[in-house]
XYZ file of C-alpha atoms in Angstrom:
387
model
C -10.051 -65.048 -42.911
C -11.040 -61.412 -41.412
C -12.613 -58.964 -43.458
C -9.343 -57.148 -41.874
C -7.081 -58.586 -43.432
C -8.739 -58.705 -46.794
C -6.247 -58.829 -50.145
C -7.566 -56.351 -53.270
C -7.862 -59.639 -54.664
C -9.449 -61.382 -52.469
C -12.622 -57.755 -52.053
C -12.125 -57.965 -56.216
C -13.335 -61.735 -55.415
C -15.995 -60.512 -52.945
C -17.801 -57.503 -54.576
C -17.106 -60.389 -58.490
C -19.675 -62.497 -56.848
C -22.342 -60.809 -56.136
C -24.796 -60.997 -59.915
C -25.540 -56.563 -58.931
C -27.248 -56.339 -62.372
C -28.459 -52.789 -62.848
C -32.460 -54.685 -62.840
C -31.572 -56.611 -59.265
C -30.340 -54.817 -56.098
C -26.941 -54.304 -55.267
C -28.052 -53.942 -51.049
C -26.030 -57.399 -50.031
C -22.487 -56.151 -52.077
C -23.704 -52.913 -49.782
C -23.918 -54.611 -46.694
C -20.559 -56.767 -46.879
C -18.620 -53.768 -48.320
C -20.266 -51.261 -45.377
C -19.058 -54.859 -42.428
C -15.393 -54.109 -44.188
C -15.723 -50.453 -43.344
C -17.106 -51.090 -39.847
C -14.251 -53.873 -39.302
C -11.205 -50.958 -40.225
C -13.540 -48.785 -37.685
C -15.205 -46.390 -41.095
C -18.862 -44.957 -40.430
C -20.936 -45.484 -44.341
C -23.947 -43.924 -45.352
C -26.083 -45.312 -47.662
C -27.987 -42.714 -49.472
C -31.218 -46.117 -51.092
C -32.826 -45.295 -54.789
C -36.455 -45.032 -53.849
C -37.844 -48.285 -54.340
C -35.188 -49.223 -51.377
C -33.920 -52.007 -52.783
C -30.846 -50.125 -54.418
C -28.647 -48.280 -52.335
C -25.262 -46.651 -53.110
C -23.038 -46.003 -49.942
C -19.924 -43.545 -49.345
C -17.824 -43.083 -46.093
C -14.699 -40.352 -45.042
C -11.141 -42.501 -44.009
C -8.969 -40.748 -41.505
C -10.139 -36.889 -40.203
C -12.968 -34.663 -40.999
C -11.527 -32.644 -42.601
C -11.800 -30.059 -46.579
C -8.893 -31.083 -49.841
C -8.979 -35.607 -49.178
C -9.291 -37.633 -52.855
C -12.724 -39.432 -53.589
C -12.146 -42.406 -55.616
C -15.430 -43.141 -56.728
C -17.093 -46.362 -58.416
C -20.440 -48.098 -59.478
C -21.395 -51.047 -58.590
C -23.452 -52.393 -60.875
C -23.045 -54.362 -63.665
C -24.463 -55.301 -67.233
C -26.082 -58.503 -67.765
C -24.104 -61.851 -68.770
C -27.737 -63.031 -70.987
C -27.591 -64.683 -74.372
C -23.821 -64.406 -73.492
C -21.310 -67.232 -74.685
C -19.414 -67.235 -71.340
C -15.719 -69.612 -71.425
C -16.031 -68.316 -67.000
C -17.703 -68.613 -64.397
C -19.100 -64.884 -64.634
C -19.863 -64.252 -61.396
C -17.394 -65.385 -59.714
C -13.000 -64.055 -60.661
C -10.388 -67.323 -62.679
C -6.823 -65.996 -63.441
C -5.932 -67.211 -66.483
C -3.056 -66.318 -69.777
C -2.525 -63.175 -66.512
C -6.031 -62.082 -66.884
C -8.335 -62.094 -64.552
C -11.640 -62.724 -65.093
C -15.022 -62.119 -64.438
C -18.141 -59.932 -64.380
C -17.278 -56.218 -63.028
C -13.238 -57.316 -63.477
C -11.991 -55.026 -65.756
C -16.309 -52.262 -65.398
C -15.761 -51.418 -62.869
C -15.670 -53.917 -59.200
C -12.089 -53.827 -59.489
C -10.773 -50.251 -59.103
C -13.486 -50.892 -56.523
C -12.044 -53.468 -54.500
C -8.636 -51.744 -55.432
C -10.132 -48.287 -53.301
C -11.633 -50.142 -50.020
C -7.151 -51.510 -50.467
C -6.754 -48.258 -49.939
C -9.025 -48.281 -46.494
C -6.389 -49.671 -44.409
C -3.414 -48.170 -46.052
C -4.401 -44.738 -44.851
C -4.856 -45.175 -41.372
C -1.348 -47.136 -41.458
C -0.042 -44.126 -43.057
C -2.770 -41.502 -40.368
C -3.116 -39.117 -43.283
C -4.082 -35.921 -42.184
C -6.124 -35.221 -44.700
C -9.145 -37.556 -46.135
C -9.379 -40.511 -47.678
C -13.300 -40.844 -49.406
C -14.779 -44.053 -50.694
C -18.056 -43.659 -52.960
C -20.144 -46.251 -54.445
C -23.318 -45.850 -56.448
C -25.520 -48.040 -58.333
C -27.362 -47.525 -61.045
C -24.567 -45.992 -63.819
C -24.891 -48.946 -66.106
C -28.959 -47.375 -66.439
C -27.983 -43.988 -67.146
C -25.653 -42.614 -64.189
C -28.910 -42.414 -62.026
C -27.714 -43.809 -58.089
C -24.710 -41.187 -58.782
C -26.326 -37.301 -58.211
C -28.285 -37.519 -55.048
C -25.130 -39.532 -53.461
C -22.990 -37.062 -54.740
C -25.285 -33.921 -52.814
C -25.284 -36.267 -49.789
C -21.358 -36.034 -49.630
C -20.958 -32.241 -49.702
C -23.732 -31.880 -47.424
C -22.175 -33.951 -44.236
C -18.610 -34.566 -45.406
C -16.526 -31.415 -45.901
C -15.218 -31.131 -49.486
C -12.226 -33.004 -51.393
C -9.657 -31.325 -53.410
C -9.594 -34.068 -55.908
C -12.707 -36.949 -57.117
C -11.149 -39.764 -59.348
C -13.209 -41.414 -61.092
C -12.121 -45.132 -61.786
C -13.473 -46.751 -64.833
C -11.078 -48.062 -67.645
C -8.844 -46.234 -68.645
C -5.142 -47.860 -69.451
C -4.364 -45.671 -65.574
C -4.798 -42.737 -68.618
C -5.653 -39.702 -67.456
C -9.030 -38.707 -69.377
C -10.639 -34.859 -68.992
C -12.952 -35.043 -71.240
C -15.872 -36.912 -71.672
C -19.342 -36.443 -74.209
C -22.795 -35.728 -72.527
C -25.566 -37.325 -73.382
C -29.468 -37.152 -73.565
C -32.070 -39.357 -74.586
C -36.024 -38.629 -75.017
C -38.846 -40.437 -74.935
C -41.156 -39.831 -78.125
C -44.198 -40.763 -78.460
C -45.966 -39.921 -82.066
C -49.784 -40.679 -82.079
C -51.011 -41.243 -85.224
C -55.961 -41.731 -85.815
C -56.471 -44.916 -87.038
C -58.305 -45.600 -89.959
C -58.309 -48.804 -92.878
C -55.309 -48.069 -95.625
C -57.827 -47.290 -98.134
C -58.991 -44.007 -96.158
C -55.794 -42.788 -95.322
C -56.191 -39.196 -96.423
C -58.696 -39.098 -92.831
C -56.542 -40.864 -91.391
C -52.953 -39.697 -89.061
C -50.735 -42.721 -89.812
C -48.285 -42.104 -86.554
C -45.280 -43.844 -88.427
C -45.570 -41.412 -91.240
C -45.101 -38.822 -89.303
C -42.243 -40.536 -86.850
C -40.849 -40.761 -89.912
C -40.605 -37.707 -90.272
C -38.972 -36.708 -87.463
C -36.371 -39.048 -88.373
C -35.715 -36.564 -91.254
C -35.341 -34.392 -89.099
C -32.560 -35.727 -86.949
C -30.270 -36.514 -90.177
C -30.760 -33.322 -91.587
C -30.142 -32.070 -88.245
C -26.551 -34.097 -87.991
C -26.035 -33.198 -91.411
C -25.932 -29.484 -90.297
C -23.840 -29.790 -86.678
C -21.757 -32.516 -88.328
C -20.579 -29.155 -91.137
C -19.950 -26.660 -87.862
C -16.033 -26.405 -87.652
C -15.282 -27.916 -83.677
C -14.562 -25.529 -80.755
C -10.953 -26.420 -79.388
C -12.087 -28.352 -77.112
C -14.647 -30.325 -79.430
C -11.735 -31.201 -81.712
C -10.672 -33.725 -79.150
C -12.724 -36.221 -80.078
C -14.184 -38.610 -81.583
C -16.227 -37.513 -84.024
C -16.009 -34.523 -83.042
C -19.474 -33.084 -82.533
C -22.911 -34.273 -82.023
C -24.329 -36.869 -82.958
C -28.423 -37.035 -83.088
C -29.206 -40.692 -82.934
C -32.539 -43.979 -83.158
C -31.430 -47.082 -82.237
C -35.306 -48.244 -81.354
C -38.377 -48.085 -83.086
C -42.234 -49.267 -82.606
C -45.285 -48.118 -84.205
C -48.366 -49.856 -86.342
C -50.537 -52.642 -86.040
C -51.456 -53.581 -88.677
C -49.888 -53.582 -93.102
C -53.666 -52.022 -93.759
C -55.096 -49.640 -90.543
C -53.141 -46.225 -90.800
C -50.868 -46.415 -87.622
C -52.331 -45.707 -83.754
C -49.372 -44.979 -82.340
C -44.742 -45.118 -83.377
C -42.448 -44.776 -79.782
C -39.246 -43.670 -80.414
C -35.747 -42.873 -78.374
C -34.289 -39.641 -79.566
C -30.521 -39.806 -78.033
C -27.321 -37.512 -78.076
C -24.183 -37.513 -78.285
C -22.763 -34.023 -76.763
C -18.676 -33.056 -76.542
C -17.995 -31.796 -73.343
C -17.314 -28.232 -76.396
C -20.511 -28.209 -77.493
C -23.830 -26.633 -75.290
C -26.511 -29.771 -75.261
C -29.154 -27.699 -74.423
C -29.278 -25.785 -77.759
C -29.875 -29.255 -78.775
C -32.356 -30.161 -77.356
C -33.851 -26.878 -77.379
C -34.114 -27.551 -81.496
C -35.580 -30.902 -80.571
C -38.405 -29.465 -78.678
C -39.470 -26.926 -80.717
C -39.077 -28.661 -83.568
C -41.729 -31.556 -81.757
C -43.760 -29.116 -81.104
C -43.872 -27.882 -84.067
C -45.316 -30.747 -86.187
C -47.076 -31.725 -82.830
C -49.094 -28.474 -82.784
C -49.374 -29.386 -86.425
C -50.737 -33.212 -86.319
C -53.623 -32.135 -84.084
C -55.268 -29.710 -86.170
C -55.516 -32.483 -88.456
C -57.043 -34.710 -85.650
C -58.021 -34.141 -82.123
C -56.107 -37.540 -81.316
C -52.952 -36.820 -83.372
C -50.414 -35.274 -81.913
C -46.513 -35.581 -80.652
C -45.562 -36.127 -76.298
C -42.176 -36.678 -75.501
C -40.335 -36.554 -72.257
C -37.261 -36.306 -71.427
C -35.804 -39.755 -69.113
C -31.909 -40.140 -69.288
C -28.675 -37.295 -69.086
C -25.602 -37.361 -68.036
C -24.009 -33.440 -67.681
C -20.034 -33.764 -70.575
C -16.982 -34.155 -67.610
C -15.200 -30.636 -69.013
C -11.361 -30.878 -69.001
C -10.367 -28.589 -66.368
C -7.852 -25.455 -66.663
C -5.355 -25.859 -63.851
C -7.516 -28.690 -62.501
C -6.796 -30.442 -59.462
C -7.999 -33.893 -60.203
C -5.933 -33.709 -63.858
C -2.920 -32.340 -62.013
C -2.637 -35.097 -59.444
C -3.071 -37.509 -62.203
C -0.642 -36.423 -64.187
C 1.811 -35.811 -61.269
C 1.482 -39.840 -60.474
C 1.928 -40.976 -63.891
C 2.943 -39.002 -65.174
C 1.730 -38.479 -68.779
C 0.868 -35.416 -69.845
C -0.918 -36.430 -72.592
C -3.964 -35.553 -74.576
C -6.952 -38.357 -73.847
C -10.461 -38.529 -73.957
C -13.887 -40.555 -74.369
C -17.043 -40.527 -76.233
C -18.835 -41.619 -73.204
C -20.354 -40.579 -69.996
C -18.579 -41.145 -66.953
C -20.405 -40.191 -63.063
C -17.342 -37.891 -63.608
C -19.123 -35.231 -65.181
C -22.011 -35.341 -61.993
C -19.281 -34.535 -60.189
C -17.744 -31.581 -61.368
C -21.070 -30.145 -62.296
C -21.297 -30.433 -58.570
C -18.347 -28.740 -57.271
C -15.719 -31.533 -57.901
C -12.868 -31.000 -60.067
C -12.701 -34.776 -61.463
C -10.758 -36.893 -63.180
C -11.524 -39.970 -64.924
C -8.462 -42.914 -64.517
C -8.614 -46.314 -63.391
C -6.947 -49.513 -64.954
C -8.401 -52.164 -67.211
C -10.065 -51.425 -70.734
C -13.338 -50.180 -71.691
C -13.070 -52.382 -75.511
C -13.489 -55.632 -72.103
C -16.509 -53.728 -70.764
C -20.202 -55.392 -70.809
C -18.580 -58.422 -73.050
C -18.456 -62.197 -72.826
C -14.789 -63.735 -70.479
C -15.217 -59.808 -69.370
C -11.292 -59.021 -67.953
C -9.353 -57.063 -66.512
C -5.272 -57.931 -67.068
C -3.307 -58.991 -63.995
C -0.700 -55.856 -64.527
C -3.225 -52.857 -64.852
C -4.599 -54.642 -61.640
C -1.432 -54.516 -60.106
C -0.142 -51.392 -61.310
C -4.183 -49.408 -60.666
C -2.606 -50.799 -57.343
C 0.608 -49.397 -57.373
C -0.795 -45.804 -58.327
C -3.672 -45.728 -55.872
C -0.984 -46.132 -52.925
C 1.018 -43.043 -54.049
C -2.604 -40.858 -54.094
C -2.880 -41.910 -50.546
C 0.598 -41.318 -49.928
C -0.714 -37.558 -51.112
C -3.236 -37.380 -48.170
C 0.092 -37.696 -45.344
């Protein structure tokens, strides 16, 4: 079948068939999308990662003028390793009113719907452009979107609104958390545990940082939430350590202890105050440990960070989706998306896509057929506003 005649479901089947787990390349999928767009006379541009094994892709459909609409999604998926699947993960299976397959909900279903809008926009003869944006490595920290958005801003007329199609049951999500993760390495000095005062245990000192995390959470949670954060659950920032490693034997003071410390910050809070508080405490502890032994200390590096999506008073993206869905409710989420990265770069942004986030990353991931169909109908109405 000609690519120019593919239905939204057929496009989803093609996209799901590419096992674009974040640890692997996505270039086979990008090749296919580029060929699909070319079959409609649309030129795509790629933005590669540093290794050249992954790429984001963006395209302008229609005239190159300002005030278009971006439909944005990511191409990577989480692994299926160790999960108990009853359906082939990298294929689309329809059963019980659902489409099963890795990425059907998060978020190749939306990607397929966005691509299905390309011939529709051309058929309507839009006077403002539809822009397609597909990133990589969203699942490992929203890494691929920023360089793609920067390239779009440099080479395409600025769109009026960006719709990021993470599964929201087609509700307009106007706020989400910011997040940041620090890799922390506590350096100790090894001695036999019978000579404990002569050594520095990296594990013991890491425990002091964990105690600081608990105290930090207690202090934050005692604050009255600001009006924006009050809509979130929880309505305050959380600091969390989920993994920790250190030590070599029970009777040796630990030379090393490493862990990740993450903050999730509602849109009304300031992530920098938490980074600053962490940095001040670790700097103080580092100086204390170095005074005890020159080989001891603390080093850290912030490895990932995703900006919050903040509600936009009179925002174009929010207003568009509210008009088309009739949904005027308050919808915010506590996870991060690429919407905050679009907003940070000057785009009006909203999260709205078919399916339920509860199905994301699960074995037998699925999207309801009626949600997929309603998503297609909504995007057709979006495109119609461009005529």
